[in-house]
CSV table of C-alpha atoms in Angstrom, one decimal:
chain,number,residue,atom,x,y,z
A,1,MET,CA,41.7,-20.9,-28.0
A,2,THR,CA,39.4,-18.4,-29.8
A,3,PRO,CA,37.5,-15.8,-27.8
A,4,ALA,CA,34.2,-17.6,-28.5
A,5,ALA,CA,35.6,-20.8,-27.0
A,6,ALA,CA,36.1,-19.7,-23.4
A,7,LYS,CA,36.7,-16.6,-21.3
A,8,HIS,CA,40.1,-16.4,-19.4
A,9,PRO,CA,40.0,-17.3,-15.7
A,10,GLY,CA,38.4,-14.6,-13.7
A,11,SER,CA,35.8,-13.7,-16.3
A,12,THR,CA,32.2,-13.6,-15.1
A,13,ALA,CA,30.5,-12.8,-18.3
A,14,PRO,CA,27.3,-14.7,-18.8
A,15,ALA,CA,26.7,-17.3,-21.3
A,16,SER,CA,26.2,-15.8,-24.8
A,17,HIS,CA,23.4,-18.1,-25.9
A,18,PRO,CA,20.1,-17.3,-24.1
A,19,GLY,CA,18.1,-20.4,-23.4
A,20,ARG,CA,21.1,-22.7,-23.1
A,21,ARG,CA,22.4,-24.2,-19.9
A,22,ALA,CA,24.6,-22.2,-17.7
A,23,VAL,CA,27.8,-24.2,-17.3
A,24,ILE,CA,30.8,-22.8,-15.4
A,25,VAL,CA,34.3,-23.9,-14.8
A,26,ALA,CA,34.6,-22.6,-11.3
A,27,ASP,CA,38.4,-23.1,-11.3
A,28,CYS,CA,41.1,-25.1,-13.0
A,29,ASP,CA,44.9,-24.6,-13.6
A,30,HIS,CA,44.9,-26.2,-17.1
A,31,PRO,CA,46.2,-24.1,-20.0
A,32,THR,CA,42.9,-24.2,-21.9
A,33,ILE,CA,39.3,-25.6,-21.6
A,34,ASP,CA,39.0,-26.3,-25.4
A,35,ILE,CA,38.1,-29.9,-24.7
A,36,GLU,CA,35.4,-29.1,-22.3
A,37,GLN,CA,34.0,-26.5,-24.7
A,38,GLY,CA,33.9,-29.0,-27.5
A,39,VAL,CA,32.0,-31.6,-25.5
A,40,LEU,CA,29.5,-29.0,-24.1
A,41,ALA,CA,29.1,-27.1,-27.5
A,42,ASP,CA,25.5,-28.2,-27.8
A,43,THR,CA,24.7,-27.7,-24.1
A,44,CYS,CA,25.8,-24.2,-23.3
A,45,GLY,CA,27.0,-21.2,-25.3
A,46,THR,CA,30.3,-19.8,-24.1
A,47,LEU,CA,31.7,-21.9,-21.3
A,48,ARG,CA,32.6,-19.5,-18.5
A,49,TRP,CA,36.0,-20.1,-17.0
A,50,LEU,CA,36.7,-18.5,-13.5
A,51,ALA,CA,39.3,-18.7,-10.9
A,52,CYS,CA,37.3,-19.3,-7.7
A,53,ARG,CA,39.3,-20.5,-4.8
A,54,SER,CA,37.1,-19.5,-1.8
A,55,GLU,CA,33.6,-20.1,-0.7
A,56,ASP,CA,32.7,-16.4,-1.1
A,57,GLU,CA,34.1,-16.4,-4.7
A,58,VAL,CA,32.0,-19.4,-5.7
A,59,ILE,CA,28.9,-18.0,-4.1
A,60,ALA,CA,29.4,-14.5,-5.8
A,61,GLN,CA,30.3,-15.8,-9.3
A,62,CYS,CA,28.6,-19.2,-9.8
A,63,GLY,CA,25.0,-18.6,-8.4
A,64,ASP,CA,23.4,-19.2,-11.8
A,65,ALA,CA,25.3,-22.4,-12.6
A,66,GLU,CA,23.3,-25.4,-13.7
A,67,GLY,CA,26.5,-27.4,-14.3
A,68,LEU,CA,29.7,-26.8,-12.4
A,69,LEU,CA,33.2,-28.1,-13.1
A,70,ILE,CA,35.7,-27.7,-10.3
A,71,GLN,CA,39.3,-28.5,-9.4
A,72,TYR,CA,40.1,-27.0,-6.0
A,73,ALA,CA,37.1,-24.7,-5.3
A,74,PRO,CA,35.4,-25.6,-1.9
A,75,LEU,CA,31.8,-26.7,-2.2
A,76,THR,CA,30.6,-26.7,1.4
A,77,ARG,CA,27.0,-26.8,2.6
A,78,ARG,CA,27.0,-23.0,2.8
A,79,VAL,CA,28.2,-22.7,-0.9
A,80,LEU,CA,25.7,-25.4,-2.2
A,81,GLU,CA,22.8,-23.4,-0.5
A,82,HIS,CA,23.7,-20.5,-2.8
A,83,LEU,CA,23.5,-22.6,-6.0
A,84,PRO,CA,19.8,-23.0,-6.5
A,85,ARG,CA,19.9,-24.0,-10.1
A,86,CYS,CA,22.8,-26.4,-9.9
A,87,ARG,CA,22.1,-30.0,-11.0
A,88,ILE,CA,25.5,-31.4,-11.5
A,89,VAL,CA,29.0,-30.9,-10.0
A,90,ALA,CA,31.9,-32.7,-11.7
A,91,ARG,CA,35.4,-32.6,-10.2
A,92,TYR,CA,38.6,-32.8,-12.2
A,93,GLY,CA,40.1,-35.8,-10.4
A,94,VAL,CA,39.3,-38.7,-8.2
A,95,GLY,CA,39.1,-37.3,-4.7
A,96,VAL,CA,35.9,-35.4,-3.8
A,97,ASP,CA,37.0,-34.3,-0.3
A,98,THR,CA,36.4,-30.6,-1.2
A,99,VAL,CA,32.7,-31.3,-1.7
A,100,ASP,CA,30.1,-31.8,1.0
A,101,LEU,CA,28.5,-34.9,-0.5
A,102,GLN,CA,25.7,-35.0,2.0
A,103,ALA,CA,24.8,-31.4,1.4
A,104,ALA,CA,24.8,-31.9,-2.3
A,105,ALA,CA,22.5,-34.9,-2.0
A,106,ASP,CA,20.1,-32.9,0.3
A,107,HIS,CA,19.9,-30.3,-2.6
A,108,ARG,CA,19.6,-33.1,-5.2
A,109,ILE,CA,22.8,-32.1,-6.8
A,110,VAL,CA,24.7,-34.9,-8.5
A,111,VAL,CA,28.4,-35.1,-7.7
A,112,CYS,CA,30.7,-36.9,-10.1
A,113,ASN,CA,34.4,-37.5,-10.2
A,114,VAL,CA,36.7,-39.1,-12.9
A,115,PRO,CA,38.0,-42.2,-11.1
A,116,ASP,CA,39.8,-44.0,-14.0
A,117,TYR,CA,41.7,-41.3,-15.9
A,118,GLY,CA,45.1,-41.6,-14.2
A,119,THR,CA,45.3,-45.2,-12.9
A,120,HIS,CA,48.5,-46.0,-14.7
A,121,GLU,CA,50.0,-42.6,-14.2
A,122,VAL,CA,49.7,-42.6,-10.3
A,123,SER,CA,50.7,-46.3,-10.0
A,124,ASP,CA,53.7,-45.7,-12.3
A,125,HIS,CA,54.6,-42.6,-10.2
A,126,ALA,CA,54.3,-44.5,-6.9
A,127,LEU,CA,56.5,-47.3,-8.5
A,128,GLY,CA,59.1,-44.7,-9.6
A,129,LEU,CA,59.2,-43.2,-6.1
A,130,MET,CA,59.6,-46.7,-4.6
A,131,LEU,CA,62.5,-47.5,-6.9
A,132,CYS,CA,64.1,-44.1,-6.3
A,133,LEU,CA,64.0,-44.7,-2.6
A,134,THR,CA,65.0,-48.3,-2.4
A,135,ARG,CA,67.8,-47.9,-5.0
A,136,LYS,CA,68.7,-44.5,-3.5
A,137,LEU,CA,68.8,-43.0,-7.0
A,138,ALA,CA,68.3,-39.4,-6.0
A,139,HIS,CA,70.9,-39.6,-3.2
A,140,ALA,CA,73.5,-41.2,-5.6
A,141,ASN,CA,72.9,-38.6,-8.2
A,142,ASN,CA,73.5,-35.7,-5.8
A,143,LEU,CA,76.6,-37.3,-4.5
A,144,VAL,CA,78.1,-38.0,-7.9
A,145,LYS,CA,77.4,-34.4,-9.0
A,146,HIS,CA,79.4,-33.2,-5.9
A,147,GLY,CA,82.4,-35.4,-6.8
A,148,GLN,CA,81.7,-38.4,-4.7
A,149,TRP,CA,81.8,-41.5,-7.0
A,150,ASP,CA,81.4,-44.3,-4.4
A,151,PHE,CA,78.6,-46.9,-4.3
A,152,ARG,CA,79.4,-47.7,-0.7
A,153,LEU,CA,77.9,-44.3,0.4
A,154,MET,CA,74.5,-45.7,-0.7
A,155,GLN,CA,74.5,-48.7,1.6
A,156,PRO,CA,72.4,-50.5,2.4
A,157,VAL,CA,70.5,-51.4,-0.7
A,158,ARG,CA,68.4,-54.5,-0.7
A,159,ARG,CA,67.3,-56.7,-3.5
A,160,LEU,CA,63.7,-55.8,-4.4
A,161,GLN,CA,62.7,-59.4,-4.8
A,162,VAL,CA,63.2,-60.2,-1.2
A,163,GLN,CA,61.1,-57.3,0.0
A,164,THR,CA,57.3,-56.9,0.9
A,165,ILE,CA,55.2,-54.1,-0.2
A,166,GLY,CA,52.0,-53.2,1.7
A,167,ILE,CA,49.3,-51.3,-0.2
A,168,ILE,CA,46.8,-49.4,1.7
A,169,GLY,CA,43.6,-49.1,-0.5
A,170,VAL,CA,43.5,-51.8,-3.2
A,171,GLY,CA,41.2,-50.0,-5.6
A,172,ARG,CA,41.9,-49.2,-9.2
A,173,ILE,CA,45.3,-47.4,-8.5
A,174,GLY,CA,46.2,-49.5,-5.6
A,175,GLY,CA,45.4,-52.7,-7.6
A,176,ALA,CA,47.6,-51.5,-10.5
A,177,MET,CA,50.4,-50.8,-8.0
A,178,ALA,CA,50.0,-54.3,-6.6
A,179,GLN,CA,50.2,-55.8,-10.1
A,180,LYS,CA,53.3,-53.8,-11.0
A,181,SER,CA,55.0,-54.7,-7.7
A,182,HIS,CA,54.2,-58.4,-8.2
A,183,ALA,CA,55.7,-58.2,-11.6
A,184,LEU,CA,58.9,-57.1,-10.1
A,185,GLY,CA,59.0,-60.1,-7.7
A,186,MET,CA,57.8,-58.5,-4.5
A,187,ARG,CA,55.5,-60.0,-2.0
A,188,VAL,CA,52.3,-58.0,-2.0
A,189,LEU,CA,50.1,-57.3,1.1
A,190,GLY,CA,46.9,-55.3,1.0
A,191,CYS,CA,44.7,-53.5,3.5
A,192,ASP,CA,41.2,-52.5,2.4
A,193,PRO,CA,38.2,-52.9,4.7
A,194,TYR,CA,35.8,-52.9,1.8
A,195,LEU,CA,37.3,-55.9,0.0
A,196,SER,CA,37.3,-59.7,0.6
A,197,PRO,CA,40.0,-62.1,-0.6
A,198,ASP,CA,37.8,-63.0,-3.6
A,199,ASP,CA,38.0,-59.3,-4.7
A,200,VAL,CA,41.8,-59.1,-5.2
A,201,PRO,CA,44.2,-61.1,-7.4
A,202,SER,CA,45.7,-64.3,-5.8
A,203,PHE,CA,49.0,-62.6,-5.4
A,204,VAL,CA,47.6,-60.0,-2.9
A,205,THR,CA,47.3,-61.1,0.6
A,206,LEU,CA,44.7,-59.1,2.6
A,207,VAL,CA,45.7,-58.3,6.1
A,208,THR,CA,44.8,-55.8,8.8
A,209,LEU,CA,46.6,-52.4,8.9
A,210,PRO,CA,48.7,-53.3,11.9
A,211,GLU,CA,49.9,-56.5,10.2
A,212,LEU,CA,50.6,-54.6,7.0
A,213,LEU,CA,52.7,-51.9,8.8
A,214,ALA,CA,54.7,-54.4,10.8
A,215,GLN,CA,55.5,-56.7,7.8
A,216,SER,CA,56.1,-54.3,4.9
A,217,ASP,CA,59.4,-53.0,3.7
A,218,VAL,CA,57.6,-50.4,1.6
A,219,VAL,CA,54.1,-48.9,2.5
A,220,SER,CA,52.3,-47.3,-0.3
A,221,VAL,CA,49.1,-45.2,0.4
A,222,HIS,CA,46.2,-45.4,-2.2
A,223,CYS,CA,43.1,-44.8,-0.2
A,224,PRO,CA,40.7,-41.8,-0.5
A,225,LEU,CA,40.8,-39.1,2.0
A,226,THR,CA,37.7,-39.4,4.4
A,227,ASP,CA,37.0,-38.7,8.0
A,228,GLU,CA,38.1,-42.3,8.6
A,229,THR,CA,41.5,-42.0,6.8
A,230,ARG,CA,42.5,-38.5,7.8
A,231,ASN,CA,45.8,-38.8,9.7
A,232,LEU,CA,45.5,-42.7,9.2
A,233,ILE,CA,49.4,-42.8,9.1
A,234,ASP,CA,50.0,-41.1,12.4
A,235,ALA,CA,52.7,-41.4,15.1
A,236,ALA,CA,51.1,-44.7,16.3
A,237,ALA,CA,51.0,-46.2,12.8
A,238,LEU,CA,54.6,-45.1,12.0
A,239,ALA,CA,55.7,-46.6,15.2
A,240,GLN,CA,54.5,-50.0,13.9
A,241,MET,CA,56.6,-49.8,10.7
A,242,LYS,CA,60.1,-51.3,10.5
A,243,PRO,CA,62.9,-48.7,11.0
A,244,THR,CA,64.3,-50.0,7.6
A,245,ALA,CA,60.9,-49.4,5.8
A,246,TYR,CA,59.9,-46.7,3.3
A,247,LEU,CA,56.7,-44.8,3.1
A,248,ILE,CA,55.0,-43.5,-0.1
A,249,ASN,CA,51.9,-41.5,-0.5
A,250,THR,CA,50.4,-40.5,-3.9
A,251,ALA,CA,46.9,-40.3,-2.6
A,252,ARG,CA,46.0,-37.3,-0.4
A,253,GLY,CA,48.3,-35.3,1.9
A,254,SER,CA,46.2,-35.3,5.0
A,255,ILE,CA,46.2,-39.2,5.2
A,256,VAL,CA,49.8,-38.9,6.5
A,257,ASP,CA,50.6,-36.9,9.7
A,258,GLU,CA,53.5,-34.9,8.4
A,259,ALA,CA,54.6,-33.8,11.9
A,260,ALA,CA,54.8,-37.4,13.0
A,261,LEU,CA,56.7,-38.4,9.9
A,262,GLU,CA,59.2,-35.6,10.4
A,263,GLN,CA,59.7,-36.9,14.0
A,264,ARG,CA,60.2,-40.4,12.7
A,265,LEU,CA,62.8,-39.3,10.1
A,266,ARG,CA,64.6,-37.1,12.6
A,267,ALA,CA,64.9,-40.0,15.0
A,268,GLY,CA,66.3,-42.3,12.3
A,269,ARG,CA,63.4,-44.7,12.8
A,270,LEU,CA,62.4,-44.8,9.1
A,271,ALA,CA,64.5,-45.5,6.0
A,272,GLY,CA,62.9,-42.8,4.0
A,273,ALA,CA,59.6,-41.4,2.6
A,274,ALA,CA,58.3,-39.9,-0.7
A,275,LEU,CA,55.2,-37.8,-1.0
A,276,ASP,CA,53.5,-36.5,-4.0
A,277,VAL,CA,50.8,-34.7,-1.9
A,278,LEU,CA,51.0,-32.5,1.2
A,279,ALA,CA,48.4,-31.5,3.7
A,280,ARG,CA,48.9,-27.9,2.5
A,281,GLU,CA,49.9,-27.2,-1.0
A,282,PRO,CA,52.0,-25.9,-2.5
A,283,GLY,CA,54.8,-26.9,-0.3
A,284,THR,CA,57.2,-24.1,0.7
A,285,PRO,CA,61.0,-24.3,0.9
A,286,ASP,CA,60.9,-24.1,4.7
A,287,HIS,CA,58.7,-27.3,5.1
A,288,PRO,CA,60.2,-29.3,7.9
A,289,LEU,CA,60.4,-32.5,5.8
A,290,PHE,CA,62.4,-31.0,3.1
A,291,ARG,CA,65.6,-31.0,5.1
A,292,TYR,CA,66.0,-34.7,5.0
A,293,GLU,CA,68.2,-36.4,2.3
A,294,ASN,CA,65.9,-39.5,2.5
A,295,PHE,CA,62.7,-37.6,1.9
A,296,LEU,CA,61.5,-37.1,-1.7
A,297,CYS,CA,58.7,-34.7,-2.7
A,298,THR,CA,57.0,-34.1,-6.1
A,299,PRO,CA,54.4,-31.4,-6.8
A,300,HIS,CA,51.1,-33.4,-6.9
A,301,MET,CA,52.0,-34.6,-10.4
A,302,ALA,CA,51.4,-38.4,-10.0
A,303,TRP,CA,48.2,-38.1,-12.1
A,304,HIS,CA,49.7,-36.2,-14.9
A,305,SER,CA,50.5,-37.2,-18.5
A,306,ASP,CA,49.3,-35.5,-21.7
A,307,GLU,CA,46.9,-38.4,-22.3
A,308,ALA,CA,45.6,-38.4,-18.7
A,309,MET,CA,44.9,-34.6,-18.8
A,310,GLN,CA,42.9,-34.9,-22.1
A,311,GLU,CA,40.9,-37.9,-20.8
A,312,LEU,CA,40.2,-36.1,-17.5
A,313,LYS,CA,38.8,-33.0,-19.1
A,314,ARG,CA,36.7,-34.9,-21.6
A,315,LYS,CA,35.2,-37.2,-19.0
A,316,ALA,CA,34.4,-34.5,-16.5
A,317,ALA,CA,32.7,-32.4,-19.2
A,318,GLU,CA,30.8,-35.5,-20.5
A,319,GLU,CA,29.4,-36.1,-17.1
A,320,VAL,CA,28.0,-32.5,-17.0
A,321,ARG,CA,26.5,-33.0,-20.4
A,322,ARG,CA,24.9,-36.3,-19.5
A,323,VAL,CA,23.1,-34.9,-16.5
A,324,LEU,CA,21.9,-31.7,-18.1
A,325,HIS,CA,20.6,-33.8,-21.0
A,326,GLY,CA,18.6,-36.1,-18.8
A,327,GLU,CA,21.0,-39.0,-19.0
A,328,PRO,CA,22.4,-41.0,-16.0
A,329,PRO,CA,25.9,-40.1,-15.0
A,330,LEU,CA,28.6,-42.8,-15.0
A,331,TYR,CA,30.6,-41.7,-12.0
A,332,GLN,CA,28.1,-40.4,-9.4
A,333,VAL,CA,29.6,-40.5,-5.9
A,334,ASN,CA,26.7,-39.3,-3.9
A,335,ASN,CA,23.3,-41.0,-3.5
A,336,PHE,CA,19.8,-39.5,-3.1
């Protein structure tokens, strides 16, 4: 990256081309923003790259933004009220739970995500976690490395083709997970209140959440985090699952009540669980769930591949460019 391409995180230097749009990357943990700078070269001068993580930091450093790219920065109503020139917010990712969508609409700020950049990556990751749990791969690997070469220590292991997977949220990613699980020979159940049987492939049977939890050998979470889905998988939901079942979450951490999950694992009332996301990230070594051999955790990486990263950055920047050039966005998530 050349100095003209972008400032390092934390820089608050103004754009170097008077008269061009002020576009700011409020925060991102990517190694460069070269892709965004290339997309926005005719829109802004120097693309400012900051490291805002709090409301106060966004307010103090992004007040002149007409376009804003964010990853983790919180955009509450209070923050949005201090962005008088802002016309477009594009989030690196699918979830927009860090943005007050109604407040943005009230201020006529377009909010966009990138819903389709990591569909295969996330569903592949969920599939990998499922196989790792059901085949007990991580446990077997650890035992072998400690001198225990005995397949009987991994019992029971059941044939995948006699098992049922329940998918909560049959959108892009959940639909891809359904297709891949079906290809492996599993029976596929889905729960999605926004879909009808005509909206899903014939191999997916739509059921209620209680039915899905009671019948599934594997439950895989793929719904967005909303007020409706926060702690959706709580103690009551976990109690409806088979004690031989596995839980996988590659969506958002707060959809699963981690304290309730820990209690279920401690009581031996769940065969195992795998999370790529936690309610509070990063996870620390003293996290209560980390003590369990039948619990797997990856560092919010399900979305990641080199290709997905490049697509994410390009599409987020393209949304900012479209709006600032008077064109309609492709991925607007709020309406006004």
